[in-house]
Amino acid sequence: MSGNTITSTVAEATRTAPGAASRRTSLALSGAVRELDLKRGEFELAVQLGYVRTVPGETGVRRVTRAELDRVRGEEDFPDSLRKRVQVMGTRDGAALMGVSPARFTRFARLGLIVPVKWYVNRYQAVVWLYLAEELRQFATGEANAPLLAGRTPQGVRDQLDGGLDLRPRNWRGRHLGFRLRETDDLWAKAAVVASHLDPAQVEETVRDPYERAELYRLRPTQAVPGSPDSPAARIAARITTADDDDEIGWLRADLAQAVVEARRYRPAPGAPSEQPAGPPGGVSTRQEPPMRADPTSSRGMFGWLCRGSS
């Protein structure tokens, strides 16, 4: 066999090797960040919000196709328009954008009227919630919200706030759950996302098979928090990421039971027998994201207040 023939054969094998076409037509996420001229945090949020679509790579790691990069770069006013859509603000800047005091802004967030998209623990071990600037602008310019921006908070709502009502963690969990579910096509990974917002004891009560629980824990996404697992920041993260009220816990457990049933049909967990019981009895939800509660009293109370004006 001649040298030219060998070279040609190797080249042909390279062209037809599994994943070679994927590498030619897509980029790793780090490369996509550079191509789109975004900061890493901006890119991650753009992916979570669906502004930049990803596809699974040959090893399961998400990638961005070159066609998708061309689509995003071809949008009007790129990259400024994309950066504007993923801009986040804390309480002080958000309040200034909406033309209200930081205290009023915080009340909106605790009532669930505005929903955080990210959070972090600062050096003082305080949670800093971040919100999409685009959503704050929409809230501030909504005609129905005018009474909220200037009027007095009704006494009943003030009493609930004084009693500790704070829907920020729950609403962040609901939003984050949706983000995570869209990041994977693997049914066991989807079930692990749901399980990640439940206490381990609740997971054990819901998923009886130890092999299935092991698979959920193996695929369980983690929240990046600096410091050791027993650090104050880690404990704060655990409180935020874990459901803590009965209706949310019940909702997540029902979804987890259903997700495991669907994943089991897709493939058994490693080590588990192929035939498994259908899971704990009771109703099962097919929804993927817990509802974000904007009303602490009833389904129409806060929005009725918007229509009536304030006292």
Coordinates of N, CA, C and O in Angstrom, one line a residue, residues 220-283:
R220 N -27.6 13.9 40.0 CA -28.1 15.1 40.7 C -27.3 16.4 40.4 O -26.1 16.4 40.7
P221 N -27.9 17.4 39.9 CA -27.1 18.7 39.6 C -26.8 19.3 41.0 O -27.5 19.2 41.9
T222 N -25.7 20.0 41.0 CA -25.2 20.7 42.2 C -25.2 22.2 42.0 O -25.0 22.7 40.9
Q223 N -25.4 22.9 43.1 CA -25.3 24.4 43.1 C -23.9 24.8 43.4 O -23.4 24.4 44.5
A224 N -23.2 25.5 42.6 CA -21.8 25.9 42.8 C -21.8 26.9 44.0 O -22.3 28.0 43.8
V225 N -21.3 26.5 45.1 CA -21.2 27.4 46.2 C -19.7 27.3 46.8 O -19.2 26.2 47.0
P226 N -19.1 28.5 47.0 CA -17.7 28.4 47.5 C -17.7 27.9 48.9 O -18.6 28.1 49.7
G227 N -16.5 27.3 49.3 CA -16.4 26.8 50.6 C -16.7 25.4 50.7 O -17.1 24.7 49.8
S228 N -16.5 24.8 51.9 CA -16.7 23.4 52.2 C -18.2 23.1 52.3 O -19.0 24.0 52.4
P229 N -18.5 21.8 52.2 CA -19.9 21.4 52.3 C -20.6 21.8 53.6 O -21.8 21.9 53.6
D230 N -19.8 22.0 54.6 CA -20.4 22.4 55.9 C -20.3 23.9 56.2 O -20.6 24.3 57.3
S231 N -19.9 24.6 55.2 CA -19.7 26.1 55.4 C -21.0 26.8 55.5 O -22.1 26.2 55.1
P232 N -21.0 28.0 56.1 CA -22.3 28.7 56.2 C -22.9 29.0 54.8 O -24.1 28.9 54.7
A233 N -22.1 29.2 53.8 CA -22.6 29.4 52.5 C -23.3 28.2 51.9 O -24.4 28.3 51.3
A234 N -22.7 27.0 52.2 CA -23.3 25.8 51.7 C -24.6 25.5 52.5 O -25.6 25.0 51.8
R235 N -24.7 25.8 53.7 CA -26.0 25.6 54.5 C -27.1 26.6 53.9 O -28.2 26.2 53.8
I236 N -26.7 27.8 53.6 CA -27.6 28.7 53.0 C -28.1 28.2 51.7 O -29.3 28.2 51.4
A237 N -27.2 27.7 50.9 CA -27.6 27.1 49.6 C -28.5 26.0 49.7 O -29.5 25.9 49.0
A238 N -28.3 25.1 50.7 CA -29.2 24.0 50.9 C -30.6 24.5 51.3 O -31.6 23.9 50.8
R239 N -30.7 25.5 52.1 CA -32.0 26.0 52.4 C -32.8 26.6 51.2 O -34.0 26.4 51.1
I240 N -32.0 27.3 50.3 CA -32.7 27.9 49.2 C -33.1 26.8 48.1 O -34.1 26.9 47.5
T241 N -32.2 25.8 48.0 CA -32.5 24.9 46.9 C -33.5 23.7 47.3 O -33.9 23.0 46.4
T242 N -33.8 23.6 48.6 CA -34.6 22.5 49.0 C -36.0 23.0 49.4 O -36.2 24.0 50.1
A243 N -37.0 22.4 48.8 CA -38.4 22.7 49.1 C -38.7 22.7 50.6 O -38.3 21.7 51.2
D244 N -39.5 23.6 51.1 CA -39.7 23.7 52.5 C -41.2 23.9 52.9 O -41.5 24.1 54.1
D245 N -42.1 23.9 52.0 CA -43.5 24.0 52.4 C -44.3 22.8 51.8 O -43.9 22.2 50.8
D246 N -45.3 22.4 52.5 CA -46.0 21.1 52.2 C -46.5 21.0 50.8 O -46.3 19.9 50.2
D247 N -47.1 22.0 50.3 CA -47.7 21.8 49.0 C -46.6 21.7 47.9 O -46.7 20.9 47.0
E248 N -45.5 22.5 48.0 CA -44.4 22.3 47.1 C -43.8 21.0 47.2 O -43.5 20.3 46.2
I249 N -43.6 20.5 48.4 CA -43.0 19.2 48.6 C -43.9 18.1 48.0 O -43.4 17.2 47.3
G250 N -45.2 18.2 48.2 CA -46.1 17.2 47.7 C -46.1 17.2 46.2 O -46.1 16.1 45.5
W251 N -46.1 18.4 45.6 CA -46.0 18.5 44.2 C -44.8 17.9 43.6 O -44.8 17.2 42.6
L252 N -43.6 18.2 44.2 CA -42.4 17.7 43.7 C -42.3 16.2 43.8 O -41.8 15.5 42.9
R253 N -42.8 15.6 44.9 CA -42.8 14.2 45.1 C -43.6 13.5 44.1 O -43.2 12.4 43.6
A254 N -44.8 14.0 43.8 CA -45.6 13.4 42.8 C -44.9 13.5 41.4 O -44.9 12.5 40.6
D255 N -44.3 14.6 41.1 CA -43.5 14.7 39.8 C -42.4 13.7 39.8 O -42.1 13.1 38.8
L256 N -41.7 13.6 40.9 CA -40.5 12.7 41.0 C -41.0 11.2 40.7 O -40.4 10.5 40.0
A257 N -42.1 10.8 41.4 CA -42.6 9.5 41.2 C -42.9 9.2 39.7 O -42.6 8.2 39.1
Q258 N -43.6 10.2 39.1 CA -43.9 10.0 37.7 C -42.7 10.0 36.8 O -42.5 9.2 35.8
A259 N -41.7 10.9 37.1 CA -40.5 11.0 36.3 C -39.7 9.7 36.4 O -39.1 9.2 35.4
V260 N -39.7 9.0 37.6 CA -39.0 7.8 37.7 C -39.7 6.7 36.9 O -39.0 5.8 36.3
V261 N -41.0 6.6 36.9 CA -41.7 5.7 36.1 C -41.4 5.8 34.7 O -41.1 4.8 34.0
E262 N -41.3 7.0 34.2 CA -41.0 7.3 32.8 C -39.5 6.9 32.5 O -39.2 6.3 31.4
A263 N -38.6 7.2 33.4 CA -37.2 6.9 33.2 C -37.0 5.4 33.2 O -36.2 4.9 32.4
R264 N -37.7 4.7 34.1 CA -37.6 3.2 34.2 C -38.0 2.6 32.9 O -37.4 1.6 32.5
R265 N -39.0 3.1 32.2 CA -39.5 2.6 30.9 C -38.4 2.8 29.9 O -38.2 2.0 28.9
Y266 N -37.7 3.9 30.0 CA -36.6 4.2 29.1 C -35.4 3.3 29.2 O -34.9 2.7 28.3
R267 N -35.0 3.1 30.5 CA -34.0 2.1 30.8 C -34.0 1.9 32.3 O -34.2 2.8 33.1
P268 N -33.7 0.6 32.8 CA -33.6 0.4 34.2 C -32.3 1.1 34.8 O -31.4 1.3 34.1
A269 N -32.4 1.5 36.0 CA -31.2 2.1 36.7 C -30.1 1.0 36.8 O -30.5 -0.2 36.9
P270 N -28.9 1.3 36.7 CA -27.8 0.3 36.8 C -27.9 -0.5 38.1 O -28.0 0.0 39.2
G271 N -28.0 -1.8 37.9 CA -28.1 -2.7 39.0 C -29.5 -3.1 39.4 O -29.8 -4.1 40.1
A272 N -30.5 -2.3 39.0 CA -31.9 -2.6 39.4 C -32.5 -3.6 38.4 O -32.1 -3.7 37.3
P273 N -33.4 -4.4 39.0 CA -34.1 -5.4 38.1 C -34.9 -4.6 37.0 O -35.3 -3.5 37.3
S274 N -35.2 -5.3 35.9 CA -35.8 -4.6 34.8 C -37.3 -4.3 35.1 O -37.9 -3.4 34.6
E275 N -37.9 -5.1 36.0 CA -39.3 -4.9 36.3 C -39.4 -4.3 37.7 O -38.9 -4.8 38.7
Q276 N -40.0 -3.1 37.8 CA -40.2 -2.4 39.1 C -41.6 -2.0 39.3 O -42.4 -1.9 38.3
P277 N -42.0 -1.9 40.6 CA -43.4 -1.4 40.8 C -43.6 0.0 40.3 O -42.6 0.7 40.1
A278 N -44.8 0.4 40.1 CA -45.1 1.7 39.5 C -44.9 2.9 40.4 O -45.1 4.0 40.0
G279 N -44.4 2.7 41.6 CA -44.1 3.8 42.5 C -45.2 3.9 43.6 O -46.2 3.2 43.6
P280 N -45.1 4.9 44.5 CA -46.1 5.1 45.5 C -47.4 5.4 45.0 O -47.6 6.0 43.9
P281 N -48.5 5.0 45.7 CA -49.8 5.3 45.2 C -50.1 6.8 45.4 O -49.4 7.5 46.1
G282 N -51.1 7.3 44.7 CA -51.5 8.7 44.8 C -51.5 9.3 43.4 O -51.0 8.8 42.5
G283 N -52.0 10.5 43.4 CA -52.1 11.2 42.1 C -50.7 11.6 41.7 O -49.8 11.8 42.5

